[in-house]
Amino acid sequence: TCLDKEFLRSYLRNIGYMGDGPPPSIPAPVVREVSKRCVASYRVLSGQAKLKDFNLKTVDQVMEEL
């Protein structure tokens, strides 16, 4: 499980966006997962929580919600 921007990059690759042209709109489930990862990153790095404390989804799991 990664807490960096690779999750969003993977999502964009899955929908075929490679950086050319205007970026696509990002659906709410993807935004929620990215937000959750930002909070998790802060809390893990600040020692407030452990990574296992978060129920982070894979790109495939989020894609199933769409």
mmCIF file with all atom_site columns, C-alpha atoms in Angstrom:
data_model
loop_
_atom_site.group_PDB
_atom_site.id
_atom_site.type_symbol
_atom_site.label_atom_id
_atom_site.label_alt_id
_atom_site.label_comp_id
_atom_site.label_asym_id
_atom_site.label_entity_id
_atom_site.label_seq_id
_atom_site.pdbx_PDB_ins_code
_atom_site.Cartn_x
_atom_site.Cartn_y
_atom_site.Cartn_z
_atom_site.occupancy
_atom_site.B_iso_or_equiv
_atom_site.pdbx_formal_charge
_atom_site.auth_seq_id
_atom_site.auth_comp_id
_atom_site.auth_asym_id
_atom_site.auth_atom_id
_atom_site.pdbx_PDB_model_num
ATOM 1  C CA . THR A 1 1  ? 0.000   0.000  0.000   1.00 0.00 ? 1  THR A CA 1
ATOM 2  C CA . CYS A 1 2  ? 1.424   3.343  -0.977  1.00 0.00 ? 2  CYS A CA 1
ATOM 3  C CA . LEU A 1 3  ? 0.590   6.721  0.488   1.00 0.00 ? 3  LEU A CA 1
ATOM 4  C CA . ASP A 1 4  ? 2.069   8.812  -2.301  1.00 0.00 ? 4  ASP A CA 1
ATOM 5  C CA . LYS A 1 5  ? 0.593   10.067 -5.562  1.00 0.00 ? 5  LYS A CA 1
ATOM 6  C CA . GLU A 1 6  ? 1.087   6.698  -7.277  1.00 0.00 ? 6  GLU A CA 1
ATOM 7  C CA . PHE A 1 7  ? -2.514  5.736  -6.464  1.00 0.00 ? 7  PHE A CA 1
ATOM 8  C CA . LEU A 1 8  ? -3.832  8.656  -8.535  1.00 0.00 ? 8  LEU A CA 1
ATOM 9  C CA . ARG A 1 9  ? -1.326  7.967  -11.319 1.00 0.00 ? 9  ARG A CA 1
ATOM 10 C CA . SER A 1 10 ? -2.472  4.343  -11.452 1.00 0.00 ? 10 SER A CA 1
ATOM 11 C CA . TYR A 1 11 ? -6.103  5.409  -11.663 1.00 0.00 ? 11 TYR A CA 1
ATOM 12 C CA . LEU A 1 12 ? -5.329  7.810  -14.516 1.00 0.00 ? 12 LEU A CA 1
ATOM 13 C CA . ARG A 1 13 ? -3.407  5.099  -16.392 1.00 0.00 ? 13 ARG A CA 1
ATOM 14 C CA . ASN A 1 14 ? -6.332  2.692  -15.909 1.00 0.00 ? 14 ASN A CA 1
ATOM 15 C CA . ILE A 1 15 ? -8.707  5.115  -17.615 1.00 0.00 ? 15 ILE A CA 1
ATOM 16 C CA . GLY A 1 16 ? -6.213  5.721  -20.432 1.00 0.00 ? 16 GLY A CA 1
ATOM 17 C CA . TYR A 1 17 ? -5.032  9.214  -19.501 1.00 0.00 ? 17 TYR A CA 1
ATOM 18 C CA . MET A 1 18 ? -1.305  9.597  -20.117 1.00 0.00 ? 18 MET A CA 1
ATOM 19 C CA . GLY A 1 19 ? -0.952  13.318 -19.530 1.00 0.00 ? 19 GLY A CA 1
ATOM 20 C CA . ASP A 1 20 ? -1.898  14.509 -22.998 1.00 0.00 ? 20 ASP A CA 1
ATOM 21 C CA . GLY A 1 21 ? -4.687  17.031 -23.313 1.00 0.00 ? 21 GLY A CA 1
ATOM 22 C CA . PRO A 1 22 ? -6.897  18.360 -20.570 1.00 0.00 ? 22 PRO A CA 1
ATOM 23 C CA . PRO A 1 23 ? -7.044  16.159 -17.481 1.00 0.00 ? 23 PRO A CA 1
ATOM 24 C CA . PRO A 1 24 ? -10.220 14.154 -16.905 1.00 0.00 ? 24 PRO A CA 1
ATOM 25 C CA . SER A 1 25 ? -12.570 14.902 -14.040 1.00 0.00 ? 25 SER A CA 1
ATOM 26 C CA . ILE A 1 26 ? -11.909 12.688 -11.045 1.00 0.00 ? 26 ILE A CA 1
ATOM 27 C CA . PRO A 1 27 ? -14.924 10.804 -9.641  1.00 0.00 ? 27 PRO A CA 1
ATOM 28 C CA . ALA A 1 28 ? -15.848 11.192 -5.964  1.00 0.00 ? 28 ALA A CA 1
ATOM 29 C CA . PRO A 1 29 ? -14.740 7.669  -4.879  1.00 0.00 ? 29 PRO A CA 1
ATOM 30 C CA . VAL A 1 30 ? -11.245 8.342  -6.242  1.00 0.00 ? 30 VAL A CA 1
ATOM 31 C CA . VAL A 1 31 ? -11.115 11.769 -4.576  1.00 0.00 ? 31 VAL A CA 1
ATOM 32 C CA . ARG A 1 32 ? -12.174 10.196 -1.265  1.00 0.00 ? 32 ARG A CA 1
ATOM 33 C CA . GLU A 1 33 ? -9.449  7.549  -1.498  1.00 0.00 ? 33 GLU A CA 1
ATOM 34 C CA . VAL A 1 34 ? -6.771  10.116 -2.362  1.00 0.00 ? 34 VAL A CA 1
ATOM 35 C CA . SER A 1 35 ? -7.944  12.257 0.564   1.00 0.00 ? 35 SER A CA 1
ATOM 36 C CA . LYS A 1 36 ? -7.875  9.263  2.890   1.00 0.00 ? 36 LYS A CA 1
ATOM 37 C CA . ARG A 1 37 ? -4.304  8.536  1.803   1.00 0.00 ? 37 ARG A CA 1
ATOM 38 C CA . CYS A 1 38 ? -3.240  12.133 2.489   1.00 0.00 ? 38 CYS A CA 1
ATOM 39 C CA . VAL A 1 39 ? -4.651  11.956 6.019   1.00 0.00 ? 39 VAL A CA 1
ATOM 40 C CA . ALA A 1 40 ? -3.107  8.514  6.540   1.00 0.00 ? 40 ALA A CA 1
ATOM 41 C CA . SER A 1 41 ? 0.263   9.759  5.342   1.00 0.00 ? 41 SER A CA 1
ATOM 42 C CA . TYR A 1 42 ? 0.227   12.644 7.811   1.00 0.00 ? 42 TYR A CA 1
ATOM 43 C CA . ARG A 1 43 ? -0.942  10.490 10.709  1.00 0.00 ? 43 ARG A CA 1
ATOM 44 C CA . VAL A 1 44 ? 1.609   7.731  10.031  1.00 0.00 ? 44 VAL A CA 1
ATOM 45 C CA . LEU A 1 45 ? 4.515   10.147 9.560   1.00 0.00 ? 45 LEU A CA 1
ATOM 46 C CA . SER A 1 46 ? 3.583   12.085 12.703  1.00 0.00 ? 46 SER A CA 1
ATOM 47 C CA . GLY A 1 47 ? 3.397   8.877  14.741  1.00 0.00 ? 47 GLY A CA 1
ATOM 48 C CA . GLN A 1 48 ? -0.323  9.205  15.464  1.00 0.00 ? 48 GLN A CA 1
ATOM 49 C CA . ALA A 1 49 ? -1.294  5.966  13.712  1.00 0.00 ? 49 ALA A CA 1
ATOM 50 C CA . LYS A 1 50 ? 0.038   2.923  11.907  1.00 0.00 ? 50 LYS A CA 1
ATOM 51 C CA . LEU A 1 51 ? -0.624  2.145  8.259   1.00 0.00 ? 51 LEU A CA 1
ATOM 52 C CA . LYS A 1 52 ? -2.620  -0.952 9.232   1.00 0.00 ? 52 LYS A CA 1
ATOM 53 C CA . ASP A 1 53 ? -5.098  1.368  11.014  1.00 0.00 ? 53 ASP A CA 1
ATOM 54 C CA . PHE A 1 54 ? -6.429  2.558  7.655   1.00 0.00 ? 54 PHE A CA 1
ATOM 55 C CA . ASN A 1 55 ? -8.687  0.632  5.314   1.00 0.00 ? 55 ASN A CA 1
ATOM 56 C CA . LEU A 1 56 ? -7.024  1.764  2.095   1.00 0.00 ? 56 LEU A CA 1
ATOM 57 C CA . LYS A 1 57 ? -8.420  0.454  -1.176  1.00 0.00 ? 57 LYS A CA 1
ATOM 58 C CA . THR A 1 58 ? -6.556  -0.527 -4.309  1.00 0.00 ? 58 THR A CA 1
ATOM 59 C CA . VAL A 1 59 ? -7.227  1.209  -7.612  1.00 0.00 ? 59 VAL A CA 1
ATOM 60 C CA . ASP A 1 60 ? -9.109  -1.896 -8.766  1.00 0.00 ? 60 ASP A CA 1
ATOM 61 C CA . GLN A 1 61 ? -11.362 -1.800 -5.694  1.00 0.00 ? 61 GLN A CA 1
ATOM 62 C CA . VAL A 1 62 ? -12.193 1.858  -6.300  1.00 0.00 ? 62 VAL A CA 1
ATOM 63 C CA . MET A 1 63 ? -12.773 1.213  -10.018 1.00 0.00 ? 63 MET A CA 1
ATOM 64 C CA . GLU A 1 64 ? -15.399 -1.391 -9.049  1.00 0.00 ? 64 GLU A CA 1
ATOM 65 C CA . GLU A 1 65 ? -17.320 1.367  -7.210  1.00 0.00 ? 65 GLU A CA 1
ATOM 66 C CA . LEU A 1 66 ? -17.602 3.506  -10.348 1.00 0.00 ? 66 LEU A CA 1
#
